[in-house]
């Protein structure tokens, strides 16, 4: 398990999510996707055992980057404009994973569900006692969020991979922001913006009945 990568610290990644909101409280696509890219860098630090997760995240990031460099890029400047555009153009298949390329709405929904896992996991790390196990906290966060959307084989693989996670304090040190106490303080400051991004996306998807896109 490597320690740090390119001097990157988790605080910088979480701050990217803070910069997602525009004046209308809409979520800007570029920092949202950049936030996920930063998280994948941290995932890679944790070892190749998580490559099945990072491959999926990278594929989804790539789909969104492709939309952002297509002729329709302006339609994808915020999550709100994407929803409006894809629904109006009939690009979202609400019944089955389509033959057509995955829509932006479907792709963001997968990342959005994973953001809930992240929030719960980081909240668990922040509020747990020093001798807690990151593996147990991660399992708890996964079971309360992503697990219900994953088939058995992915659940099984995910739960097994969590066993390699280090002790809570080691994990906090890997965030590269200083001592475990510094990391806890950083999380306390940064988590509200993750929650805000999650809540706004959830409300947007609920308003348009998009929370179950297959
Ligand atoms: C702490 C490390 C644990 C990372 C585990 C994250 C949750 C497990 C997710 C398992 C996903 C399995 C791969 C495939 C899933 C897809 O089937 C699923 C649905 O997509 P689709 O197209 O088949 O309908 N995809 C998803 O659910 C999206 C999953 C994206 C997960 C992105 C996770 C990025 C993780 C970042 C780690 C941040 C660590 C922060 C702290 C680090 C401090 C050193």
Tab-separated table of C-alpha atoms and ligand atoms in Angstrom:
chain	number	residue	atom	x	y	z
A	1	UNK	CA	0.000	0.000	0.000
A	2	UNK	CA	1.638	3.216	-1.122
A	3	UNK	CA	1.578	6.241	1.139
A	4	UNK	CA	0.210	9.356	-0.544
A	5	UNK	CA	0.452	9.947	-4.281
A	6	UNK	CA	1.917	13.011	-5.927
A	7	UNK	CA	1.570	14.792	-2.568
A	8	UNK	CA	-2.188	14.666	-3.085
A	9	UNK	CA	-4.261	15.103	0.029
A	10	UNK	CA	-7.871	14.104	0.482
A	11	UNK	CA	-8.743	17.630	1.560
A	12	UNK	CA	-8.039	18.930	-1.977
A	13	UNK	CA	-10.346	16.290	-3.403
A	14	UNK	CA	-13.170	17.064	-1.003
A	15	UNK	CA	-12.771	20.797	-1.665
A	16	UNK	CA	-13.423	20.030	-5.351
A	17	UNK	CA	-16.896	18.877	-4.322
A	18	UNK	CA	-17.309	22.133	-2.398
A	19	UNK	CA	-16.774	24.024	-5.652
A	20	UNK	CA	-19.561	22.097	-7.408
A	21	UNK	CA	-22.367	24.504	-6.591
A	22	UNK	CA	-23.140	27.541	-8.708
A	23	UNK	CA	-25.161	30.585	-7.586
A	24	UNK	CA	-28.428	28.833	-8.481
A	25	UNK	CA	-27.449	25.898	-6.248
A	26	UNK	CA	-27.029	23.707	-9.312
A	27	UNK	CA	-24.234	21.146	-9.529
A	28	UNK	CA	-21.463	21.906	-12.008
A	29	UNK	CA	-20.441	18.831	-13.982
A	30	UNK	CA	-16.708	19.509	-14.318
A	31	UNK	CA	-15.824	19.790	-10.621
A	32	UNK	CA	-18.203	16.894	-9.856
A	33	UNK	CA	-16.336	14.650	-12.289
A	34	UNK	CA	-12.964	16.046	-11.161
A	35	UNK	CA	-13.928	15.150	-7.575
A	36	UNK	CA	-14.510	11.546	-8.637
A	37	UNK	CA	-11.193	11.442	-10.462
A	38	UNK	CA	-9.470	12.557	-7.279
A	39	UNK	CA	-11.252	9.870	-5.263
A	40	UNK	CA	-10.131	7.204	-7.717
A	41	UNK	CA	-6.503	8.309	-7.134
A	42	UNK	CA	-7.022	7.550	-3.444
A	43	UNK	CA	-8.672	4.272	-4.216
A	44	UNK	CA	-5.602	3.278	-6.226
A	45	UNK	CA	-3.390	4.013	-3.218
A	46	UNK	CA	-5.323	1.365	-1.310
A	47	UNK	CA	-4.076	-1.381	-3.597
A	48	UNK	CA	-4.845	-3.359	-6.732
A	49	UNK	CA	-7.494	-5.328	-4.888
A	50	UNK	CA	-9.790	-2.384	-5.566
A	51	UNK	CA	-9.084	-2.259	-9.289
A	52	UNK	CA	-12.508	-3.807	-10.013
A	53	UNK	CA	-14.022	-0.728	-8.354
A	54	UNK	CA	-11.705	1.841	-9.895
A	55	UNK	CA	-12.207	0.382	-13.393
A	56	UNK	CA	-15.948	0.885	-13.090
A	57	UNK	CA	-15.553	4.395	-11.670
A	58	UNK	CA	-13.066	5.338	-14.414
A	59	UNK	CA	-15.421	4.007	-17.104
A	60	UNK	CA	-18.227	6.150	-15.728
A	61	UNK	CA	-15.994	9.212	-15.444
A	62	UNK	CA	-14.963	8.644	-19.068
A	63	UNK	CA	-18.592	8.515	-20.217
A	64	UNK	CA	-19.218	11.886	-18.604
A	65	UNK	CA	-15.996	13.396	-19.975
A	66	UNK	CA	-17.047	12.252	-23.439
A	67	UNK	CA	-20.373	14.048	-23.071
A	68	UNK	CA	-18.479	17.139	-21.910
A	69	UNK	CA	-16.327	17.133	-25.013
A	70	UNK	CA	-19.117	16.284	-27.479
A	71	UNK	CA	-21.091	18.677	-29.683
A	72	UNK	CA	-23.700	18.774	-26.914
A	73	UNK	CA	-21.182	19.730	-24.212
A	74	UNK	CA	-23.099	22.808	-23.081
A	75	UNK	CA	-26.142	20.676	-22.295
A	76	UNK	CA	-23.936	18.829	-19.806
A	77	UNK	CA	-22.536	21.830	-17.965
A	78	UNK	CA	-24.644	21.109	-14.860
A	79	UNK	CA	-26.518	18.056	-13.600
A	80	UNK	CA	-29.699	20.119	-13.933
A	81	UNK	CA	-29.115	21.011	-17.587
A	82	UNK	CA	-28.199	17.376	-18.344
A	83	UNK	CA	-31.453	16.073	-16.837
A	84	UNK	CA	-33.499	18.644	-18.710
A	85	UNK	CA	-31.761	17.951	-22.022
A	86	UNK	CA	-31.696	14.150	-21.857
A	87	UNK	CA	-35.349	13.903	-20.787
A	88	UNK	CA	-36.507	16.339	-23.470
A	89	UNK	CA	-34.505	14.415	-26.106
A	90	UNK	CA	-35.703	10.984	-24.954
A	91	UNK	CA	-32.187	9.832	-24.179
A	92	UNK	CA	-32.940	8.182	-20.833
A	93	UNK	CA	-34.122	4.590	-20.957
A	94	UNK	CA	-36.295	4.168	-17.868
A	95	UNK	CA	-37.257	0.537	-18.519
A	96	UNK	CA	-34.097	-1.430	-19.295
A	97	UNK	CA	-30.399	-0.769	-19.687
A	98	UNK	CA	-30.733	0.382	-23.289
A	99	UNK	CA	-29.001	-0.734	-26.448
A	100	UNK	CA	-28.038	2.894	-26.772
A	101	UNK	CA	-24.927	4.186	-24.953
A	102	UNK	CA	-25.486	4.823	-21.237
A	103	UNK	CA	-27.137	8.172	-20.669
A	104	UNK	CA	-25.535	10.823	-18.516
A	105	UNK	CA	-28.491	10.542	-16.101
A	106	UNK	CA	-27.929	6.797	-15.625
A	107	UNK	CA	-24.171	7.200	-15.246
A	108	UNK	CA	-24.394	10.021	-12.702
A	109	UNK	CA	-27.007	8.037	-10.744
A	110	UNK	CA	-24.403	5.271	-10.168
A	111	UNK	CA	-21.841	7.796	-8.937
A	112	UNK	CA	-24.493	9.562	-6.878
A	113	UNK	CA	-25.304	6.319	-5.044
A	114	UNK	CA	-21.594	5.808	-4.428
A	115	UNK	CA	-21.353	9.328	-2.996
A	116	UNK	CA	-23.765	8.260	-0.278
A	117	UNK	CA	-21.450	5.360	0.576
A	118	UNK	CA	-18.524	7.795	0.725
A	119	UNK	CA	-20.409	10.171	2.991
A	120	UNK	CA	-21.403	7.391	5.400
A	121	UNK	CA	-17.925	5.864	5.405
A	122	UNK	CA	-16.092	9.149	6.027
A	123	UNK	CA	-18.663	10.106	8.662
A	124	UNK	CA	-18.022	6.730	10.318
A	125	UNK	CA	-14.263	7.308	10.298
A	126	UNK	CA	-14.717	10.791	11.711
A	127	UNK	CA	-16.954	9.808	14.618
A	128	UNK	CA	-15.537	6.383	15.549
A	129	UNK	CA	-13.156	5.582	18.371
A	130	UNK	CA	-9.410	5.318	17.747
A	131	UNK	CA	-9.313	1.538	17.821
A	132	UNK	CA	-12.145	1.089	15.303
A	133	UNK	CA	-11.651	-0.943	12.175
A	134	UNK	CA	-11.943	0.875	8.847
A	135	UNK	CA	-12.978	-2.417	7.353
A	136	UNK	CA	-16.016	-2.662	9.668
A	137	UNK	CA	-16.915	0.995	9.063
A	138	UNK	CA	-16.665	0.529	5.306
A	139	UNK	CA	-18.818	-2.613	5.440
A	140	UNK	CA	-21.433	-0.814	7.502
A	141	UNK	CA	-21.508	2.153	5.102
A	142	UNK	CA	-21.701	-0.144	2.069
A	143	UNK	CA	-24.529	-2.241	3.512
A	144	UNK	CA	-26.497	0.926	4.282
A	145	UNK	CA	-26.093	2.355	0.778
A	146	UNK	CA	-24.671	0.767	-2.370
A	147	UNK	CA	-25.251	-2.866	-1.421
A	148	UNK	CA	-28.964	-2.726	-2.186
A	149	UNK	CA	-28.213	-1.828	-5.823
A	150	UNK	CA	-25.573	-4.499	-6.425
A	151	UNK	CA	-26.115	-8.126	-7.398
A	152	UNK	CA	-24.885	-10.877	-5.080
A	153	UNK	CA	-21.551	-11.451	-6.797
A	154	UNK	CA	-20.525	-7.788	-6.596
A	155	UNK	CA	-21.682	-7.539	-2.986
A	156	UNK	CA	-19.623	-10.597	-2.114
A	157	UNK	CA	-16.512	-9.293	-3.914
A	158	UNK	CA	-16.867	-5.824	-2.380
A	159	UNK	CA	-17.337	-7.142	1.151
A	160	UNK	CA	-14.305	-9.450	0.807
A	161	UNK	CA	-12.106	-6.630	-0.486
A	162	UNK	CA	-12.921	-4.455	2.535
A	163	UNK	CA	-10.998	-6.906	4.759
A	164	UNK	CA	-7.685	-5.517	3.485
A	165	UNK	CA	-8.423	-2.006	4.718
A	166	UNK	CA	-6.011	-0.866	7.441
A	167	UNK	CA	-6.840	0.222	10.982
A	168	UNK	CA	-8.834	3.424	11.321
A	169	UNK	CA	-5.883	5.623	12.367
A	170	UNK	CA	-3.636	4.309	9.586
A	171	UNK	CA	-6.452	5.023	7.175
A	172	UNK	CA	-6.793	8.595	8.446
A	173	UNK	CA	-3.026	9.067	7.998
A	174	UNK	CA	-3.282	7.883	4.381
A	175	UNK	CA	-5.499	10.916	3.739
A	176	UNK	CA	-2.257	12.885	3.823
A	177	UNK	CA	-3.526	15.820	5.870
A	178	UNK	CA	-1.440	15.271	9.009
A	179	UNK	CA	-2.239	13.381	12.195
A	180	UNK	CA	-5.451	11.357	12.618
A	181	UNK	CA	-6.825	14.297	14.659
A	182	UNK	CA	-6.058	16.675	11.757
A	183	UNK	CA	-7.868	14.315	9.378
A	184	UNK	CA	-10.896	14.179	11.669
A	185	UNK	CA	-11.007	18.000	11.782
A	186	UNK	CA	-10.674	18.171	7.985
A	187	UNK	CA	-13.550	15.698	7.565
A	188	UNK	CA	-15.730	17.682	9.927
A	189	UNK	CA	-15.196	20.753	7.784
A	190	UNK	CA	-15.495	19.055	4.390
A	191	UNK	CA	-18.321	16.561	4.859
A	192	UNK	CA	-21.206	19.079	4.875
A	193	UNK	CA	-20.451	19.991	1.244
A	194	UNK	CA	-20.554	16.320	0.210
A	195	UNK	CA	-23.925	16.036	1.957
A	196	UNK	CA	-25.157	19.148	0.167
A	197	UNK	CA	-24.119	17.867	-3.262
A	198	UNK	CA	-25.748	14.524	-2.470
A	199	UNK	CA	-29.012	16.109	-1.263
A	200	UNK	CA	-29.348	18.441	-4.246
A	201	UNK	CA	-28.758	15.572	-6.696
A	202	UNK	CA	-31.199	13.345	-4.821
A	203	UNK	CA	-33.888	16.051	-4.954
A	204	UNK	CA	-33.263	16.660	-8.665
A	205	UNK	CA	-33.521	12.950	-9.506
A	206	UNK	CA	-36.579	12.470	-7.262
A	207	UNK	CA	-38.333	15.429	-8.884
A	208	UNK	CA	-37.930	13.803	-12.300
A	209	UNK	CA	-38.523	10.199	-11.173
A	210	UNK	CA	-35.005	9.195	-12.131
A	211	UNK	CA	-33.923	7.383	-8.987
A	212	UNK	CA	-34.456	3.894	-10.426
A	213	UNK	CA	-32.923	4.128	-13.912
A	214	UNK	CA	-31.937	0.521	-14.761
B	1	LIG	C1	-12.201	2.417	0.902
B	1	LIG	C2	-12.203	1.659	-0.347
B	1	LIG	C3	-13.447	0.980	-0.665
B	1	LIG	C4	-13.977	1.269	-1.998
B	1	LIG	C5	-15.260	0.567	-2.214
B	1	LIG	C6	-16.344	1.406	-2.757
B	1	LIG	C7	-17.670	0.773	-2.811
B	1	LIG	C8	-17.730	-0.571	-3.476
B	1	LIG	C9	-18.351	-0.486	-4.822
B	1	LIG	C10	-18.264	-1.764	-5.574
B	1	LIG	C11	-18.382	-1.473	-7.055
B	1	LIG	C12	-18.117	-2.684	-7.863
B	1	LIG	C13	-17.804	-2.467	-9.297
B	1	LIG	C14	-18.962	-2.497	-10.246
B	1	LIG	C15	-20.116	-1.921	-9.951
B	1	LIG	C16	-21.194	-1.640	-10.956
B	1	LIG	O1	-21.933	-2.794	-11.266
B	1	LIG	C17	-22.075	-0.578	-10.339
B	1	LIG	C18	-23.314	-0.328	-11.171
B	1	LIG	O2	-22.973	0.132	-12.437
B	1	LIG	P1	-23.688	-0.545	-13.701
B	1	LIG	O3	-23.183	0.196	-14.896
B	1	LIG	O4	-23.267	-2.016	-13.676
B	1	LIG	O5	-25.173	-0.404	-13.469
B	1	LIG	N1	-21.305	0.629	-10.202
B	1	LIG	C19	-21.387	1.377	-9.095
B	1	LIG	O6	-22.130	1.113	-8.171
B	1	LIG	C20	-20.493	2.608	-9.044
B	1	LIG	C21	-19.416	2.370	-8.041
B	1	LIG	C22	-18.426	3.509	-8.045
B	1	LIG	C23	-17.561	3.406	-6.832
B	1	LIG	C24	-16.537	4.509	-6.817
B	1	LIG	C25	-15.733	4.439	-5.577
B	1	LIG	C26	-14.641	5.428	-5.553
B	1	LIG	C27	-13.930	5.272	-4.287
B	1	LIG	C28	-13.158	6.061	-3.746
B	1	LIG	C29	-12.435	5.777	-2.514
B	1	LIG	C30	-12.270	6.935	-1.697
B	1	LIG	C31	-11.504	6.658	-0.474
B	1	LIG	C32	-11.394	7.916	0.295
B	1	LIG	C33	-10.508	7.862	1.437
B	1	LIG	C34	-9.133	7.467	1.103
B	1	LIG	C35	-8.223	7.721	2.201
B	1	LIG	C36	-6.929	7.049	2.065
